[in-house]
Amino acid sequence: MTNWTGAIAFERMAPRYELKKSLDESWTVIHVFTGQPADAWGALTEGLDECYARDLVDAMNAVDLKRRLATDGC
């Protein structure tokens, strides 16, 4: 028997943002579901250095996870 609730819960907890390295060695935070550069509260997420990009993607995923958990209804 398939546990559809578990599959939905996993999908809801999958990170929304990830990093993509550009040919020029800069980094972009990408919205996983659209494949487009993410909007970081109105700030650019393209052309970043690796350290800043990693910190930014971690912060964005943490805020998003907190929001999703708060609206989970459980």
mmCIF file of N, CA, C and O in Angstrom:
data_model
loop_
_atom_site.group_PDB
_atom_site.id
_atom_site.type_symbol
_atom_site.label_atom_id
_atom_site.label_comp_id
_atom_site.label_asym_id
_atom_site.label_seq_id
_atom_site.Cartn_x
_atom_site.Cartn_y
_atom_site.Cartn_z
ATOM 1 N N MET A 1 0.841 -1.186 0.000
ATOM 2 C CA MET A 1 0.000 0.000 0.000
ATOM 3 C C MET A 1 0.887 1.251 0.000
ATOM 4 O O MET A 1 1.837 1.346 0.747
ATOM 5 N N THR A 2 0.585 2.183 -0.847
ATOM 6 C CA THR A 2 1.356 3.415 -0.942
ATOM 7 C C THR A 2 0.877 4.415 0.087
ATOM 8 O O THR A 2 -0.321 4.605 0.269
ATOM 9 N N ASN A 3 1.813 5.055 0.729
ATOM 10 C CA ASN A 3 1.492 6.077 1.719
ATOM 11 C C ASN A 3 1.511 7.440 1.017
ATOM 12 O O ASN A 3 2.533 8.110 0.970
ATOM 13 N N TRP A 4 0.384 7.826 0.460
ATOM 14 C CA TRP A 4 0.318 9.093 -0.279
ATOM 15 C C TRP A 4 0.525 10.289 0.619
ATOM 16 O O TRP A 4 1.099 11.281 0.209
ATOM 17 N N THR A 5 0.083 10.188 1.856
ATOM 18 C CA THR A 5 0.279 11.302 2.785
ATOM 19 C C THR A 5 1.759 11.559 2.980
ATOM 20 O O THR A 5 2.205 12.696 2.990
ATOM 21 N N GLY A 6 2.535 10.491 3.120
ATOM 22 C CA GLY A 6 3.982 10.637 3.279
ATOM 23 C C GLY A 6 4.628 11.253 2.055
ATOM 24 O O GLY A 6 5.532 12.072 2.157
ATOM 25 N N ALA A 7 4.176 10.857 0.872
ATOM 26 C CA ALA A 7 4.728 11.417 -0.359
ATOM 27 C C ALA A 7 4.429 12.906 -0.452
ATOM 28 O O ALA A 7 5.285 13.694 -0.842
ATOM 29 N N ILE A 8 3.232 13.283 -0.081
ATOM 30 C CA ILE A 8 2.861 14.703 -0.094
ATOM 31 C C ILE A 8 3.682 15.467 0.933
ATOM 32 O O ILE A 8 4.185 16.546 0.659
ATOM 33 N N ALA A 9 3.851 14.883 2.125
ATOM 34 C CA ALA A 9 4.630 15.549 3.173
ATOM 35 C C ALA A 9 6.075 15.733 2.718
ATOM 36 O O ALA A 9 6.659 16.790 2.925
ATOM 37 N N PHE A 10 6.663 14.716 2.061
ATOM 38 C CA PHE A 10 8.035 14.844 1.579
ATOM 39 C C PHE A 10 8.136 15.952 0.548
ATOM 40 O O PHE A 10 9.049 16.768 0.593
ATOM 41 N N GLU A 11 7.195 15.989 -0.378
ATOM 42 C CA GLU A 11 7.216 17.025 -1.405
ATOM 43 C C GLU A 11 7.100 18.408 -0.781
ATOM 44 O O GLU A 11 7.756 19.343 -1.204
ATOM 45 N N ARG A 12 6.290 18.518 0.242
ATOM 46 C CA ARG A 12 6.096 19.817 0.881
ATOM 47 C C ARG A 12 7.335 20.252 1.640
ATOM 48 O O ARG A 12 7.529 21.428 1.888
ATOM 49 N N MET A 13 8.202 19.312 2.032
ATOM 50 C CA MET A 13 9.384 19.649 2.795
ATOM 51 C C MET A 13 10.643 19.716 1.929
ATOM 52 O O MET A 13 11.702 20.045 2.402
ATOM 53 N N ALA A 14 10.542 19.369 0.654
ATOM 54 C CA ALA A 14 11.696 19.454 -0.244
ATOM 55 C C ALA A 14 12.114 20.928 -0.354
ATOM 56 O O ALA A 14 11.258 21.812 -0.404
ATOM 57 N N PRO A 15 13.410 21.185 -0.399
ATOM 58 C CA PRO A 15 13.863 22.582 -0.508
ATOM 59 C C PRO A 15 13.289 23.267 -1.746
ATOM 60 O O PRO A 15 13.214 22.677 -2.816
ATOM 61 N N ARG A 16 12.890 24.498 -1.570
ATOM 62 C CA ARG A 16 12.319 25.280 -2.669
ATOM 63 C C ARG A 16 13.416 25.950 -3.502
ATOM 64 O O ARG A 16 13.210 26.298 -4.662
ATOM 65 N N TYR A 17 14.603 26.143 -2.915
ATOM 66 C CA TYR A 17 15.678 26.873 -3.585
ATOM 67 C C TYR A 17 16.945 26.025 -3.642
ATOM 68 O O TYR A 17 17.223 25.243 -2.737
ATOM 69 N N GLU A 18 17.698 26.187 -4.727
ATOM 70 C CA GLU A 18 18.985 25.511 -4.859
ATOM 71 C C GLU A 18 19.940 26.437 -5.600
ATOM 72 O O GLU A 18 19.535 27.479 -6.109
ATOM 73 N N LEU A 19 21.195 26.018 -5.663
ATOM 74 C CA LEU A 19 22.217 26.833 -6.316
ATOM 75 C C LEU A 19 22.545 26.309 -7.707
ATOM 76 O O LEU A 19 22.503 25.106 -7.949
ATOM 77 N N LYS A 20 22.902 27.233 -8.578
ATOM 78 C CA LYS A 20 23.354 26.890 -9.925
ATOM 79 C C LYS A 20 24.614 27.699 -10.201
ATOM 80 O O LYS A 20 24.631 28.919 -10.021
ATOM 81 N N LYS A 21 25.664 27.002 -10.630
ATOM 82 C CA LYS A 21 26.924 27.666 -10.955
ATOM 83 C C LYS A 21 26.910 28.084 -12.418
ATOM 84 O O LYS A 21 26.583 27.292 -13.304
ATOM 85 N N SER A 22 27.268 29.324 -12.665
ATOM 86 C CA SER A 22 27.312 29.860 -14.024
ATOM 87 C C SER A 22 28.677 29.624 -14.660
ATOM 88 O O SER A 22 29.657 29.339 -13.962
ATOM 89 N N LEU A 23 28.743 29.777 -15.962
ATOM 90 C CA LEU A 23 30.000 29.610 -16.684
ATOM 91 C C LEU A 23 31.078 30.577 -16.213
ATOM 92 O O LEU A 23 32.266 30.271 -16.276
ATOM 93 N N ASP A 24 30.673 31.752 -15.750
ATOM 94 C CA ASP A 24 31.649 32.750 -15.279
ATOM 95 C C ASP A 24 32.063 32.521 -13.822
ATOM 96 O O ASP A 24 32.673 33.385 -13.205
ATOM 97 N N GLU A 25 31.708 31.339 -13.263
ATOM 98 C CA GLU A 25 32.068 30.935 -11.896
ATOM 99 C C GLU A 25 31.253 31.647 -10.816
ATOM 100 O O GLU A 25 31.532 31.508 -9.630
ATOM 101 N N SER A 26 30.244 32.431 -11.196
ATOM 102 C CA SER A 26 29.354 33.030 -10.213
ATOM 103 C C SER A 26 28.217 32.058 -9.930
ATOM 104 O O SER A 26 28.059 31.045 -10.599
ATOM 105 N N TRP A 27 27.418 32.367 -8.921
ATOM 106 C CA TRP A 27 26.340 31.481 -8.483
ATOM 107 C C TRP A 27 25.007 32.216 -8.513
ATOM 108 O O TRP A 27 24.936 33.422 -8.309
ATOM 109 N N THR A 28 23.930 31.438 -8.749
ATOM 110 C CA THR A 28 22.567 31.953 -8.759
ATOM 111 C C THR A 28 21.708 31.064 -7.878
ATOM 112 O O THR A 28 21.825 29.845 -7.918
ATOM 113 N N VAL A 29 20.848 31.695 -7.072
ATOM 114 C CA VAL A 29 19.852 30.940 -6.317
ATOM 115 C C VAL A 29 18.662 30.736 -7.240
ATOM 116 O O VAL A 29 18.095 31.697 -7.764
ATOM 117 N N ILE A 30 18.300 29.472 -7.456
ATOM 118 C CA ILE A 30 17.245 29.096 -8.388
ATOM 119 C C ILE A 30 16.015 28.610 -7.631
ATOM 120 O O ILE A 30 16.134 27.882 -6.646
ATOM 121 N N HIS A 31 14.842 29.026 -8.088
ATOM 122 C CA HIS A 31 13.583 28.492 -7.570
ATOM 123 C C HIS A 31 13.399 27.129 -8.216
ATOM 124 O O HIS A 31 13.297 27.021 -9.439
ATOM 125 N N VAL A 32 13.394 26.069 -7.412
ATOM 126 C CA VAL A 32 13.386 24.695 -7.920
ATOM 127 C C VAL A 32 12.200 24.423 -8.833
ATOM 128 O O VAL A 32 12.333 23.757 -9.862
ATOM 129 N N PHE A 33 11.038 24.928 -8.494
ATOM 130 C CA PHE A 33 9.824 24.586 -9.225
ATOM 131 C C PHE A 33 9.687 25.326 -10.555
ATOM 132 O O PHE A 33 9.028 24.849 -11.460
ATOM 133 N N THR A 34 10.344 26.495 -10.669
ATOM 134 C CA THR A 34 10.252 27.257 -11.920
ATOM 135 C C THR A 34 11.542 27.227 -12.723
ATOM 136 O O THR A 34 11.526 27.505 -13.920
ATOM 137 N N GLY A 35 12.665 26.953 -12.063
ATOM 138 C CA GLY A 35 13.960 26.981 -12.724
ATOM 139 C C GLY A 35 14.487 28.382 -12.961
ATOM 140 O O GLY A 35 15.532 28.577 -13.579
ATOM 141 N N GLN A 36 13.787 29.391 -12.457
ATOM 142 C CA GLN A 36 14.161 30.793 -12.637
ATOM 143 C C GLN A 36 14.943 31.302 -11.426
ATOM 144 O O GLN A 36 14.810 30.768 -10.332
ATOM 145 N N PRO A 37 15.733 32.364 -11.604
ATOM 146 C CA PRO A 37 16.398 32.959 -10.442
ATOM 147 C C PRO A 37 15.362 33.366 -9.393
ATOM 148 O O PRO A 37 14.296 33.888 -9.724
ATOM 149 N N ALA A 38 15.686 33.093 -8.156
ATOM 150 C CA ALA A 38 14.753 33.368 -7.068
ATOM 151 C C ALA A 38 14.738 34.845 -6.706
ATOM 152 O O ALA A 38 15.687 35.579 -6.974
ATOM 153 N N ASP A 39 13.649 35.265 -6.081
ATOM 154 C CA ASP A 39 13.507 36.615 -5.555
ATOM 155 C C ASP A 39 13.802 36.549 -4.061
ATOM 156 O O ASP A 39 13.055 35.945 -3.303
ATOM 157 N N ALA A 40 14.896 37.145 -3.649
ATOM 158 C CA ALA A 40 15.291 37.140 -2.238
ATOM 159 C C ALA A 40 14.845 38.453 -1.606
ATOM 160 O O ALA A 40 15.646 39.352 -1.407
ATOM 161 N N TRP A 41 13.557 38.548 -1.337
ATOM 162 C CA TRP A 41 13.003 39.723 -0.676
ATOM 163 C C TRP A 41 13.351 41.003 -1.441
ATOM 164 O O TRP A 41 13.706 42.024 -0.863
ATOM 165 N N GLY A 42 13.272 40.906 -2.776
ATOM 166 C CA GLY A 42 13.540 42.051 -3.632
ATOM 167 C C GLY A 42 14.991 42.194 -4.067
ATOM 168 O O GLY A 42 15.310 43.074 -4.856
ATOM 169 N N ALA A 43 15.883 41.346 -3.563
ATOM 170 C CA ALA A 43 17.309 41.432 -3.916
ATOM 171 C C ALA A 43 17.641 40.452 -5.040
ATOM 172 O O ALA A 43 16.993 39.419 -5.187
ATOM 173 N N LEU A 44 18.642 40.789 -5.806
ATOM 174 C CA LEU A 44 19.112 39.917 -6.879
ATOM 175 C C LEU A 44 19.720 38.639 -6.309
ATOM 176 O O LEU A 44 20.360 38.661 -5.263
ATOM 177 N N THR A 45 19.533 37.534 -7.001
ATOM 178 C CA THR A 45 20.144 36.277 -6.581
ATOM 179 C C THR A 45 21.026 35.709 -7.694
ATOM 180 O O THR A 45 21.306 34.525 -7.722
ATOM 181 N N GLU A 46 21.473 36.560 -8.581
ATOM 182 C CA GLU A 46 22.346 36.148 -9.681
ATOM 183 C C GLU A 46 23.712 36.813 -9.526
ATOM 184 O O GLU A 46 23.817 37.895 -8.961
ATOM 185 N N GLY A 47 24.763 36.159 -10.035
ATOM 186 C CA GLY A 47 26.100 36.749 -10.022
ATOM 187 C C GLY A 47 26.724 36.806 -8.644
ATOM 188 O O GLY A 47 27.547 37.681 -8.378
ATOM 189 N N LEU A 48 26.373 35.874 -7.773
ATOM 190 C CA LEU A 48 26.853 35.879 -6.393
ATOM 191 C C LEU A 48 28.140 35.083 -6.246
ATOM 192 O O LEU A 48 28.399 34.157 -7.016
ATOM 193 N N ASP A 49 28.945 35.418 -5.219
ATOM 194 C CA ASP A 49 30.083 34.560 -4.927
ATOM 195 C C ASP A 49 29.572 33.337 -4.159
ATOM 196 O O ASP A 49 28.467 33.355 -3.605
ATOM 197 N N GLU A 50 30.343 32.265 -4.171
ATOM 198 C CA GLU A 50 29.867 30.986 -3.643
ATOM 199 C C GLU A 50 29.481 31.054 -2.165
ATOM 200 O O GLU A 50 28.431 30.532 -1.767
ATOM 201 N N CYS A 51 30.294 31.681 -1.350
ATOM 202 C CA CYS A 51 30.014 31.735 0.097
ATOM 203 C C CYS A 51 28.697 32.454 0.378
ATOM 204 O O CYS A 51 27.862 31.956 1.134
ATOM 205 N N TYR A 52 28.522 33.617 -0.233
ATOM 206 C CA TYR A 52 27.288 34.372 -0.025
ATOM 207 C C TYR A 52 26.086 33.600 -0.561
ATOM 208 O O TYR A 52 25.033 33.540 0.074
ATOM 209 N N ALA A 53 26.248 32.963 -1.726
ATOM 210 C CA ALA A 53 25.147 32.209 -2.335
ATOM 211 C C ALA A 53 24.721 31.053 -1.436
ATOM 212 O O ALA A 53 23.531 30.804 -1.258
ATOM 213 N N ARG A 54 25.680 30.342 -0.855
ATOM 214 C CA ARG A 54 25.347 29.224 0.037
ATOM 215 C C ARG A 54 24.604 29.720 1.278
ATOM 216 O O ARG A 54 23.631 29.108 1.712
ATOM 217 N N ASP A 55 25.082 30.812 1.853
ATOM 218 C CA ASP A 55 24.391 31.380 3.016
ATOM 219 C C ASP A 55 22.981 31.825 2.653
ATOM 220 O O ASP A 55 22.031 31.595 3.403
ATOM 221 N N LEU A 56 22.842 32.456 1.503
ATOM 222 C CA LEU A 56 21.536 32.961 1.074
ATOM 223 C C LEU A 56 20.553 31.828 0.817
ATOM 224 O O LEU A 56 19.416 31.871 1.268
ATOM 225 N N VAL A 57 20.975 30.781 0.099
ATOM 226 C CA VAL A 57 20.073 29.671 -0.189
ATOM 227 C C VAL A 57 19.675 28.959 1.105
ATOM 228 O O VAL A 57 18.521 28.549 1.260
ATOM 229 N N ASP A 58 20.589 28.839 2.055
ATOM 230 C CA ASP A 58 20.235 28.234 3.345
ATOM 231 C C ASP A 58 19.202 29.075 4.085
ATOM 232 O O ASP A 58 18.230 28.542 4.632
ATOM 233 N N ALA A 59 19.399 30.382 4.095
ATOM 234 C CA ALA A 59 18.449 31.274 4.774
ATOM 235 C C ALA A 59 17.083 31.247 4.099
ATOM 236 O O ALA A 59 16.044 31.169 4.774
ATOM 237 N N MET A 60 17.069 31.276 2.781
ATOM 238 C CA MET A 60 15.796 31.265 2.057
ATOM 239 C C MET A 60 15.044 29.957 2.271
ATOM 240 O O MET A 60 13.829 29.968 2.478
ATOM 241 N N ASN A 61 15.751 28.831 2.258
ATOM 242 C CA ASN A 61 15.097 27.550 2.504
ATOM 243 C C ASN A 61 14.600 27.436 3.943
ATOM 244 O O ASN A 61 13.541 26.870 4.188
ATOM 245 N N ALA A 62 15.343 27.993 4.898
ATOM 246 C CA ALA A 62 14.907 27.965 6.300
ATOM 247 C C ALA A 62 13.630 28.773 6.493
ATOM 248 O O ALA A 62 12.692 28.322 7.154
ATOM 249 N N VAL A 63 13.572 29.958 5.911
ATOM 250 C CA VAL A 63 12.373 30.801 6.017
ATOM 251 C C VAL A 63 11.191 30.112 5.342
ATOM 252 O O VAL A 63 10.079 30.082 5.876
ATOM 253 N N ASP A 64 11.439 29.521 4.177
ATOM 254 C CA ASP A 64 10.369 28.842 3.457
ATOM 255 C C ASP A 64 9.860 27.629 4.235
ATOM 256 O O ASP A 64 8.650 27.407 4.329
ATOM 257 N N LEU A 65 10.769 26.843 4.806
ATOM 258 C CA LEU A 65 10.364 25.670 5.584
ATOM 259 C C LEU A 65 9.547 26.086 6.802
ATOM 260 O O LEU A 65 8.508 25.484 7.102
ATOM 261 N N LYS A 66 9.984 27.131 7.477
ATOM 262 C CA LYS A 66 9.240 27.632 8.642
ATOM 263 C C LYS A 66 7.824 28.050 8.237
ATOM 264 O O LYS A 66 6.857 27.734 8.917
ATOM 265 N N ARG A 67 7.708 28.726 7.095
ATOM 266 C CA ARG A 67 6.400 29.155 6.610
ATOM 267 C C ARG A 67 5.516 27.952 6.293
ATOM 268 O O ARG A 67 4.356 27.908 6.657
ATOM 269 N N ARG A 68 6.093 26.945 5.612
ATOM 270 C CA ARG A 68 5.313 25.773 5.245
ATOM 271 C C ARG A 68 4.879 24.968 6.467
ATOM 272 O O ARG A 68 3.768 24.448 6.512
ATOM 273 N N LEU A 69 5.750 24.879 7.452
ATOM 274 C CA LEU A 69 5.379 24.150 8.671
ATOM 275 C C LEU A 69 4.292 24.876 9.444
ATOM 276 O O LEU A 69 3.412 24.248 10.039
ATOM 277 N N ALA A 70 4.341 26.207 9.441
ATOM 278 C CA ALA A 70 3.341 26.998 10.151
ATOM 279 C C ALA A 70 1.976 26.911 9.502
ATOM 280 O O ALA A 70 0.952 27.025 10.187
ATOM 281 N N THR A 71 1.933 26.684 8.197
ATOM 282 C CA THR A 71 0.650 26.612 7.488
ATOM 283 C C THR A 71 0.220 25.178 7.237
ATOM 284 O O THR A 71 -0.736 24.936 6.513
ATOM 285 N N ASP A 72 0.933 24.210 7.840
ATOM 286 C CA ASP A 72 0.647 22.790 7.624
ATOM 287 C C ASP A 72 -0.700 22.386 8.194
ATOM 288 O O ASP A 72 -1.357 21.471 7.718
ATOM 289 N N GLY A 73 -1.147 23.046 9.249
ATOM 290 C CA GLY A 73 -2.436 22.731 9.846
ATOM 291 C C GLY A 73 -2.388 21.595 10.834
ATOM 292 O O GLY A 73 -3.410 21.130 11.321
ATOM 293 N N CYS A 74 -1.205 21.097 11.153
ATOM 294 C CA CYS A 74 -1.092 19.984 12.110
ATOM 295 C C CYS A 74 -0.635 20.486 13.457
ATOM 296 O O CYS A 74 0.000 21.442 13.604
#
